[in-house]
mmCIF file of C-alpha atoms in Angstrom:
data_model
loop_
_atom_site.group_PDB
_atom_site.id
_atom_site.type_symbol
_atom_site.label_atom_id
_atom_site.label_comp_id
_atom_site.label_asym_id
_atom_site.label_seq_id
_atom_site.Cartn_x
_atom_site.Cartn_y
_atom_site.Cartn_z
ATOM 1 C CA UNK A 47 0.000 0.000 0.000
ATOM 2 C CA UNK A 48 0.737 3.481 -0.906
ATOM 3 C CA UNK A 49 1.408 5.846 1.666
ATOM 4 C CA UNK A 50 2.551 9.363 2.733
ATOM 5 C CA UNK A 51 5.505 9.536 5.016
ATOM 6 C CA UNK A 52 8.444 11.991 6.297
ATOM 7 C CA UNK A 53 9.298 11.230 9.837
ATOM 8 C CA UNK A 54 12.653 12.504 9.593
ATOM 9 C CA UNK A 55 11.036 15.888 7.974
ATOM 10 C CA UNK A 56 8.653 16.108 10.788
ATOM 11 C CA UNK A 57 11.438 15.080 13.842
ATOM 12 C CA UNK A 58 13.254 18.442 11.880
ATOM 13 C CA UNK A 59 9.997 20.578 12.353
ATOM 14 C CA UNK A 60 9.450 19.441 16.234
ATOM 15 C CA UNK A 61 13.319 20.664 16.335
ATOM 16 C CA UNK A 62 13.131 23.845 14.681
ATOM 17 C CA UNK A 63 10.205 24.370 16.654
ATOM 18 C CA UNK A 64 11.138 23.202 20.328
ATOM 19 C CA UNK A 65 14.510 25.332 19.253
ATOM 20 C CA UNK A 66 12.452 28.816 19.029
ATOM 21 C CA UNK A 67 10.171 27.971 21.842
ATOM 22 C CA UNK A 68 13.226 28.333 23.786
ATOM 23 C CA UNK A 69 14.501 31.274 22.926
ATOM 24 C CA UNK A 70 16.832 30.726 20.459
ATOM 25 C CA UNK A 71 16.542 31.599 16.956
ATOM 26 C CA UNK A 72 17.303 29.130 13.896
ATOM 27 C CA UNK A 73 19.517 30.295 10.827
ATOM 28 C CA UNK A 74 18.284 29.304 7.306
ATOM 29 C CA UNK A 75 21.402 28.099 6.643
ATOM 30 C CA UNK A 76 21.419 25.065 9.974
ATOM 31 C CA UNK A 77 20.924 21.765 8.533
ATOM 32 C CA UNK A 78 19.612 18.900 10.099
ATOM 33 C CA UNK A 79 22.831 17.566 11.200
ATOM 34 C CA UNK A 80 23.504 21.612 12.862
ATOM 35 C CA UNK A 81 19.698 21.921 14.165
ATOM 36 C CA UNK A 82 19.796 18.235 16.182
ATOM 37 C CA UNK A 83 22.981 19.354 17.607
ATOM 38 C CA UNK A 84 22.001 22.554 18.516
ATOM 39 C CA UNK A 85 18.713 20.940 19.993
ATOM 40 C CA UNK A 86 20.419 18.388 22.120
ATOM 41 C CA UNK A 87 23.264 20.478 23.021
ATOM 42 C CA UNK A 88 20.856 23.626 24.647
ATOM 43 C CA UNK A 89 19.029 20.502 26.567
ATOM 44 C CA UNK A 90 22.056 19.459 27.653
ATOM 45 C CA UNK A 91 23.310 22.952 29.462
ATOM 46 C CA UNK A 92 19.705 23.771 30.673
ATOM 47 C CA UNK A 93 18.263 22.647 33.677
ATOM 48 C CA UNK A 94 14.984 21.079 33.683
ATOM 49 C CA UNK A 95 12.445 22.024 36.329
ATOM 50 C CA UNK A 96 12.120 19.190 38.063
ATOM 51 C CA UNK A 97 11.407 18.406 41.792
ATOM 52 C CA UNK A 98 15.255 17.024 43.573
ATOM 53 C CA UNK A 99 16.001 16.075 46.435
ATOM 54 C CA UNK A 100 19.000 18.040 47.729
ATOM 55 C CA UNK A 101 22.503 16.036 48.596
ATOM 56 C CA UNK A 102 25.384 18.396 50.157
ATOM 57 C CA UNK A 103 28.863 17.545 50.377
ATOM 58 C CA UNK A 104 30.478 17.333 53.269
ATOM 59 C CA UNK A 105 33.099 19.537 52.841
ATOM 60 C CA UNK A 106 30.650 22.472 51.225
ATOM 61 C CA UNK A 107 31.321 25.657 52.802
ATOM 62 C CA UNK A 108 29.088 28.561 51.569
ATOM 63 C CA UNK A 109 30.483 32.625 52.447
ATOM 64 C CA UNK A 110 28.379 33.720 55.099
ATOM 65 C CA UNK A 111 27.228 36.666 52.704
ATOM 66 C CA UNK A 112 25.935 33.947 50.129
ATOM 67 C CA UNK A 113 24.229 31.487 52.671
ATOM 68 C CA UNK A 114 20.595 33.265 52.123
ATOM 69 C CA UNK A 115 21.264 33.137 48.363
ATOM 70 C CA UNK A 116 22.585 29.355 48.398
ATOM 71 C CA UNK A 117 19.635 28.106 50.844
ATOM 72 C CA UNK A 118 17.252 30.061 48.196
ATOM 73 C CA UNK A 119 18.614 27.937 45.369
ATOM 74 C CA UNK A 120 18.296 24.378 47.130
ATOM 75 C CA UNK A 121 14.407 25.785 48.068
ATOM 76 C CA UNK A 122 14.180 25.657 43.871
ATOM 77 C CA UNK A 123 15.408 22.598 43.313
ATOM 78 C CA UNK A 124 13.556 20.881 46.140
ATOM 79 C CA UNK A 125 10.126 22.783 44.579
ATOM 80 C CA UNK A 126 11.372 22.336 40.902
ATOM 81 C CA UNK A 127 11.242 26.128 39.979
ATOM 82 C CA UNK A 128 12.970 26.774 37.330
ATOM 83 C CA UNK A 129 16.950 27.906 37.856
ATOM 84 C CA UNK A 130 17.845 29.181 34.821
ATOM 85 C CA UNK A 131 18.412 32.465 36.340
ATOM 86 C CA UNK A 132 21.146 31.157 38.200
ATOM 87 C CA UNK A 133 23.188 30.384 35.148
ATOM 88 C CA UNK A 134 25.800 31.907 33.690
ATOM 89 C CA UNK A 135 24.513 34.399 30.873
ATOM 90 C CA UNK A 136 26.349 32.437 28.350
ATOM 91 C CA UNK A 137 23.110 29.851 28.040
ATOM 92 C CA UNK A 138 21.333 32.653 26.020
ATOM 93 C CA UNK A 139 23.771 31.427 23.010
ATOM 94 C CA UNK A 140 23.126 28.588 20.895
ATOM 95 C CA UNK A 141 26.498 27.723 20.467
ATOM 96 C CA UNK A 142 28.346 28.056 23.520
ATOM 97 C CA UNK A 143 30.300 25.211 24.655
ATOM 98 C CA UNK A 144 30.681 24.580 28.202
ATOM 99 C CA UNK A 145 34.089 22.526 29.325
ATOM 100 C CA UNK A 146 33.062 21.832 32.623
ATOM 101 C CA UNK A 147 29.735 20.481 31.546
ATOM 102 C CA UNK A 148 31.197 18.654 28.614
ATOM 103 C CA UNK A 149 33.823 16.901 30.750
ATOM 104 C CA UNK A 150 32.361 16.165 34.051
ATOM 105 C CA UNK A 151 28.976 16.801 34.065
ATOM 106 C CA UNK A 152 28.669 19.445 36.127
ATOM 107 C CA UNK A 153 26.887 22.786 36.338
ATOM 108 C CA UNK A 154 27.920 26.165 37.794
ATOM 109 C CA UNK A 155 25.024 28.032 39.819
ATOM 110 C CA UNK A 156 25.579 31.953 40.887
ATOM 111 C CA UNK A 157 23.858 32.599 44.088
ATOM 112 C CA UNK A 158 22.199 35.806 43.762
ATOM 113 C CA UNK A 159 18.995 36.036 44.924
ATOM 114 C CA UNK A 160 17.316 39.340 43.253
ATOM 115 C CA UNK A 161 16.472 38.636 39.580
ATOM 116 C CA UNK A 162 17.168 41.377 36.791
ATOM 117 C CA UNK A 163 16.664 41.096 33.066
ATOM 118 C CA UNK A 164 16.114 36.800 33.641
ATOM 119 C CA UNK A 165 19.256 36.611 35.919
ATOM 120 C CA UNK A 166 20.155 36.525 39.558
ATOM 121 C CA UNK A 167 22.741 38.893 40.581
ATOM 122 C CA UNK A 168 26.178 37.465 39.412
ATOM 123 C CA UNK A 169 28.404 36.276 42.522
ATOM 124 C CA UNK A 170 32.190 35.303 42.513
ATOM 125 C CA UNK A 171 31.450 32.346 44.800
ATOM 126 C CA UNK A 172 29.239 29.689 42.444
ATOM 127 C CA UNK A 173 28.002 26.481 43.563
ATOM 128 C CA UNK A 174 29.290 23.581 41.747
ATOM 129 C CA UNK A 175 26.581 20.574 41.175
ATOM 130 C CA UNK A 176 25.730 17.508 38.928
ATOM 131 C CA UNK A 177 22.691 17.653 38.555
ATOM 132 C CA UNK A 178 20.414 14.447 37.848
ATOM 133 C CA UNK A 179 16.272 13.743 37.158
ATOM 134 C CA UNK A 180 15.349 13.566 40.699
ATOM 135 C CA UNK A 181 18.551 14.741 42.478
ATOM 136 C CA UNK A 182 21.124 17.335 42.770
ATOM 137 C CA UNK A 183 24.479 16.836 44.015
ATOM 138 C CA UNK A 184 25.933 20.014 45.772
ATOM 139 C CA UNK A 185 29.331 19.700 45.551
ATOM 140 C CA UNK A 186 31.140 22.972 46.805
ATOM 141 C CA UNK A 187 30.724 26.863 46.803
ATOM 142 C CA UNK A 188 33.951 27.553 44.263
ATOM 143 C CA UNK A 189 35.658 30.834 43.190
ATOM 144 C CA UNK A 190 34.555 31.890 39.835
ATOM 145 C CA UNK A 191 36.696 30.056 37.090
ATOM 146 C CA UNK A 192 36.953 26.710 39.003
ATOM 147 C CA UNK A 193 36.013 25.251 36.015
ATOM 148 C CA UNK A 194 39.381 22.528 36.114
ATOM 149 C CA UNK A 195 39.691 21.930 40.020
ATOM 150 C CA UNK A 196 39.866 18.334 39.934
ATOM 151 C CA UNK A 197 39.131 18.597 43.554
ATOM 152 C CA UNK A 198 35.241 18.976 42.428
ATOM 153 C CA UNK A 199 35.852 14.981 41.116
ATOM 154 C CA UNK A 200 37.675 13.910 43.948
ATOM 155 C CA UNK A 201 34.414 15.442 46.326
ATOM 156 C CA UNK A 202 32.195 13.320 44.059
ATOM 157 C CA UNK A 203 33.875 10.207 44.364
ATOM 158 C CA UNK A 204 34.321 10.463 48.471
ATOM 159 C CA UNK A 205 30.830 11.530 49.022
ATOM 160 C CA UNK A 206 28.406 9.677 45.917
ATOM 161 C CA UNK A 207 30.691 7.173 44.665
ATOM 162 C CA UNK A 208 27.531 5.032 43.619
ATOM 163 C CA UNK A 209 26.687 8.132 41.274
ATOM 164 C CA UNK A 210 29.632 7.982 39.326
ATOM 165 C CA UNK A 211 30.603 4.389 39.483
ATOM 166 C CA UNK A 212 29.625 3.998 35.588
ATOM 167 C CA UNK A 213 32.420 6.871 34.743
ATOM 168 C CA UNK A 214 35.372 4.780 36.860
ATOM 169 C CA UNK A 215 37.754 3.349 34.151
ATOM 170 C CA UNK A 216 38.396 -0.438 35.702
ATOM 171 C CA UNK A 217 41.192 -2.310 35.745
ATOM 172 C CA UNK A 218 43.285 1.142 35.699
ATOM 173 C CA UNK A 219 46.503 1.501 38.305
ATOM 174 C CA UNK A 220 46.599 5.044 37.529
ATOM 175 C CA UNK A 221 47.771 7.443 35.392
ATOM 176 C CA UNK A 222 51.264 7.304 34.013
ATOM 177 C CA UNK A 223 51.076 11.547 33.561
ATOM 178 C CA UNK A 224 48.292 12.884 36.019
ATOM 179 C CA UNK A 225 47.468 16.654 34.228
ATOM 180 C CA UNK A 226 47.432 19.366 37.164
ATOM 181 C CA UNK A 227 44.258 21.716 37.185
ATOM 182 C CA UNK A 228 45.923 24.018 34.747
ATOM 183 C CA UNK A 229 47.170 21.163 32.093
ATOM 184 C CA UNK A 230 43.293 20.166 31.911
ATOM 185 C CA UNK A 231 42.300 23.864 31.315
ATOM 186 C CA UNK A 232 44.607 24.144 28.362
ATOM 187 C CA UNK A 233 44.239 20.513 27.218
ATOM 188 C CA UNK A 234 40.132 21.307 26.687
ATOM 189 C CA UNK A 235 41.001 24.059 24.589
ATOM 190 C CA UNK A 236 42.999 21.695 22.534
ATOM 191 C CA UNK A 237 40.742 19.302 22.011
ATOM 192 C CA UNK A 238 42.372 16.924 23.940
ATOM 193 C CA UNK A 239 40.618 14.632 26.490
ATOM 194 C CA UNK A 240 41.996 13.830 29.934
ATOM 195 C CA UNK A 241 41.113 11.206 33.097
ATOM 196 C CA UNK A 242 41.123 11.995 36.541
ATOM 197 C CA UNK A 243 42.975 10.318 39.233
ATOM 198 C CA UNK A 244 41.290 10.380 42.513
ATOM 199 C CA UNK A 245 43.397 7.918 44.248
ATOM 200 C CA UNK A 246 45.563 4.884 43.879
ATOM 201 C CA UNK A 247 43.593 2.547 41.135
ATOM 202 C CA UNK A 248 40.630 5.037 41.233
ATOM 203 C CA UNK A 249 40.409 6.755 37.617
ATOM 204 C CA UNK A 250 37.498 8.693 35.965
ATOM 205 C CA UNK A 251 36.597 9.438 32.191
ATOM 206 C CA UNK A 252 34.433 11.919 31.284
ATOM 207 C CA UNK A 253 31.517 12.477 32.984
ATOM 208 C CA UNK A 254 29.490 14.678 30.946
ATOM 209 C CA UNK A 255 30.425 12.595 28.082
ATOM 210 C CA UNK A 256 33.606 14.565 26.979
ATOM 211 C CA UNK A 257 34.588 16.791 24.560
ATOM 212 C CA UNK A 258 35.716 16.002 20.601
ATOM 213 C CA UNK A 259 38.678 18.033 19.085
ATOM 214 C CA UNK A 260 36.612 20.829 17.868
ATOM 215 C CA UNK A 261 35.105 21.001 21.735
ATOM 216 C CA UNK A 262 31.898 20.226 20.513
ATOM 217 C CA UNK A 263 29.463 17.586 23.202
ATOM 218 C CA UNK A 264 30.344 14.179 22.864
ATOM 219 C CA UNK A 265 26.941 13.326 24.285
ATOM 220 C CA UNK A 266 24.899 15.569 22.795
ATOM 221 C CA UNK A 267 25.826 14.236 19.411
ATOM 222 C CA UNK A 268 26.070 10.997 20.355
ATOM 223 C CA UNK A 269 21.868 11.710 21.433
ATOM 224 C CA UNK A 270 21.207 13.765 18.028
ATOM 225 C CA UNK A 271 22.607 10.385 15.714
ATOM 226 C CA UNK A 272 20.499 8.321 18.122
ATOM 227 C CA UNK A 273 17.382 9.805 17.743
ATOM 228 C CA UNK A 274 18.159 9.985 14.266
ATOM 229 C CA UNK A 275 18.406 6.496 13.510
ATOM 230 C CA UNK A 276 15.394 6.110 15.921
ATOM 231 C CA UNK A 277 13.232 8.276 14.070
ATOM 232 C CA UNK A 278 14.018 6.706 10.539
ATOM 233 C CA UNK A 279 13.070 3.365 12.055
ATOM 234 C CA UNK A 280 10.037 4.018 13.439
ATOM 235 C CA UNK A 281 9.593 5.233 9.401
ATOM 236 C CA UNK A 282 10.762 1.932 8.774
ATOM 237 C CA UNK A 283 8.397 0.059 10.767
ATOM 238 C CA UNK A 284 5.376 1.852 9.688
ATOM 239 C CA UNK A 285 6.500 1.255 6.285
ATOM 240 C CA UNK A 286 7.013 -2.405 6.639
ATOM 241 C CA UNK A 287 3.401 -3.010 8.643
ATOM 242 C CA UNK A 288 0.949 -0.505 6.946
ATOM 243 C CA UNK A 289 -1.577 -3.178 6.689
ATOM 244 C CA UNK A 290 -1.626 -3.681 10.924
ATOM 245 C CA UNK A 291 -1.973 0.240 11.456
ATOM 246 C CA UNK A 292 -4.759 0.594 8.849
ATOM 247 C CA UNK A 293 -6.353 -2.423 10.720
ATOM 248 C CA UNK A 294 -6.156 -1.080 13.966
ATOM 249 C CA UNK A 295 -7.481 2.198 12.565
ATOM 250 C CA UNK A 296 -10.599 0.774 11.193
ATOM 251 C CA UNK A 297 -10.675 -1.644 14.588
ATOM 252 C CA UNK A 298 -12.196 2.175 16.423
ATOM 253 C CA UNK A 299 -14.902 2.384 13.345
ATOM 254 C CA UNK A 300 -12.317 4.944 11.385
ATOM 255 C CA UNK A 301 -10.905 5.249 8.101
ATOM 256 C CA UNK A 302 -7.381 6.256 7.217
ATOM 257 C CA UNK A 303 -7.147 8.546 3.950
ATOM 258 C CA UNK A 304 -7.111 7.582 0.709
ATOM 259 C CA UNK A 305 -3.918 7.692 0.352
ATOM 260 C CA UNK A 306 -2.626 7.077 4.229
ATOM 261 C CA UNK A 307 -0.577 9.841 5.984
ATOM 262 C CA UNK A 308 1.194 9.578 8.466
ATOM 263 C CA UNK A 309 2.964 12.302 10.631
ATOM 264 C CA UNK A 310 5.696 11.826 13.815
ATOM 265 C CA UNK A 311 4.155 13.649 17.524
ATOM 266 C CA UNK A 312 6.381 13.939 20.262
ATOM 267 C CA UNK A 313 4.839 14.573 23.462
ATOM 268 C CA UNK A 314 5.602 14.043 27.585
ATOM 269 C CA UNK A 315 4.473 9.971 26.946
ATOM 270 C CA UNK A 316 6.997 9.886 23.700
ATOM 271 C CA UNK A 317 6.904 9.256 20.082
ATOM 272 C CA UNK A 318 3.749 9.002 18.529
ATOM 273 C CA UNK A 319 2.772 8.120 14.969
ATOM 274 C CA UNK A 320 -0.281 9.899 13.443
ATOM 275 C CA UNK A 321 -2.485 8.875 10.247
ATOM 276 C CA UNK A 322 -3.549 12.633 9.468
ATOM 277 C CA UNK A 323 -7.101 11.589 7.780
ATOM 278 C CA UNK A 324 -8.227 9.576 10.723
ATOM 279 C CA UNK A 325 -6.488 11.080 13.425
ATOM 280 C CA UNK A 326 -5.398 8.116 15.268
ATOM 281 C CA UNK A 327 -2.162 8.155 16.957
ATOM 282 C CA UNK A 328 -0.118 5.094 18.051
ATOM 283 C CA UNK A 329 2.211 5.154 20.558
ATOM 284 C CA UNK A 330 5.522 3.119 18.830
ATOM 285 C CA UNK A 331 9.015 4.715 21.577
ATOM 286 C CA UNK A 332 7.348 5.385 25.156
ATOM 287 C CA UNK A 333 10.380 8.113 26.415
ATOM 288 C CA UNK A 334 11.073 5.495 29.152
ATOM 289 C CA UNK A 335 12.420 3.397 26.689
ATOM 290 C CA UNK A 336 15.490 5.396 26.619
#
């Protein structure tokens, strides 16, 4: 049978359009390959409002001036108001590539607590967190430009070593050269991955997915050429079983259109596939399918 079909057009258009809805504007020129990127990459520095439960460090110590501030932010994540204000100003660009985030994972939080123009006051002191779904691990209040202190890994592996444990590099002694704080600075702008050594035998990789040589998100490409190839095979699928989705169709007392057409919907459940005449959508990649 016949049909219409363009899922990979379509997972472009929810793109484009999720892309805008955020704020950020889409050049004529981006091409799929640029707009998943950009997409996954924006997710990827933003923090989702989401309910957490709050984990502190033991060794967090917060200026006295910035406690107020700091307790203000935890009250967010705990309620799962939204903390974009608390970012550095750099997340209103598209194309901004954080280090810290691409290497280890971890966010940078400035503790002011009056908001002006969509940002808290800016504050030397930051808090340094990895942030997950349903947690957030607060891992020290850090001078401004922190961003290499491998100190912030070493915290993470002494207090939540069960958080990490998929980022530990077994069967390692150690590291023949371990980089100081400023070697990984200037090694990021190079392109050039490092590990951390924590301890004797204890080494971490990346664990915000690293960084390629043009410092571009490992991870968020990695997710943009997942999705890809998930989107053409749902195409793929509805392709090779038309006949079962027009049955099911008619099974509710519907008809499909002459000439069936189906569209991709993503929504909070996950990918959806719709026949356009008869308006029935299917359900084929719930999101908690990875």
């Amino acid at each position: 049978m016949e049909i219409e079909i363009d899922l990979s057009g379509d997972w472009i258009e929810y793109l484009r359009s999720e892309i805008t809805t955020a704020g950020y504007s889409v050049g004529a020129t981006d091409s799929p390959d640029d707009l998943s990127y950009k997409f996954f990459n924006i997710r990827k520095r933003r923090v989702h409002p989401l309910r957490r439960s709050v984990h502190e460090s033991s060794r967090i110590s917060c200026p006295q001036e910035h406690q107020s501030g700091y307790a203000a932010l935890k009250s967010k994540f705990n309620n799962g108001e939204d903390v974009t204000p608390h970012l550095s100003k750099t997340i209103l660009s598209d194309n901004y590539e954080d280090y810290l985030l691409n290497d280890w994972g971890i966010h940078h939080f400035h503790l002011g607590e009056n908001i002006s123009n969509g940002f808290a006051g800016r504050t030397g002191p930051l808090l340094f967190a990895l942030v997950a779904n349903s947690d957030v691990y607060c891992i020290d209040v850090k001078a401004h430009g922190a961003w290499s202190e491998q100190e912030l890994i070493r915290t993470l592996h002494e207090e939540w070593p069960e958080v990490i444990a998929n980022y530990r590099i077994n069967g390692v002694l150690g590291l023949a050269h371990q980089p100081t704080n400023e070697d990984i600075a200037k090694l990021r702008k190079a392109g050039v991955q490092t590990m951390v050594q924590v301890d004797e035998g204890v080494v971490y990789g990346p664990i915000g997915g690293g960084y390629s040589t043009a410092g571009t998100s490992v991870q968020s490409q990695m997710l943009a050429n997942r999705y890809h190839r998930l989107v053409r095979d749902i195409e793929k699928h509805v392709k090779d079983n038309t006949d079962m989705f027009i049955e099911k169709i008619r099974e509710h007392g519907l008809e499909p259109e002459n000439k069936p057409h189906f569209q991709l919907l993503v929504d909070e459940k996950g990918f959806h596939v719709v026949e356009v005449g008869s308006r029935v959508a299917f359900l084929v990649h719930p999101h908690d399918q990875g």
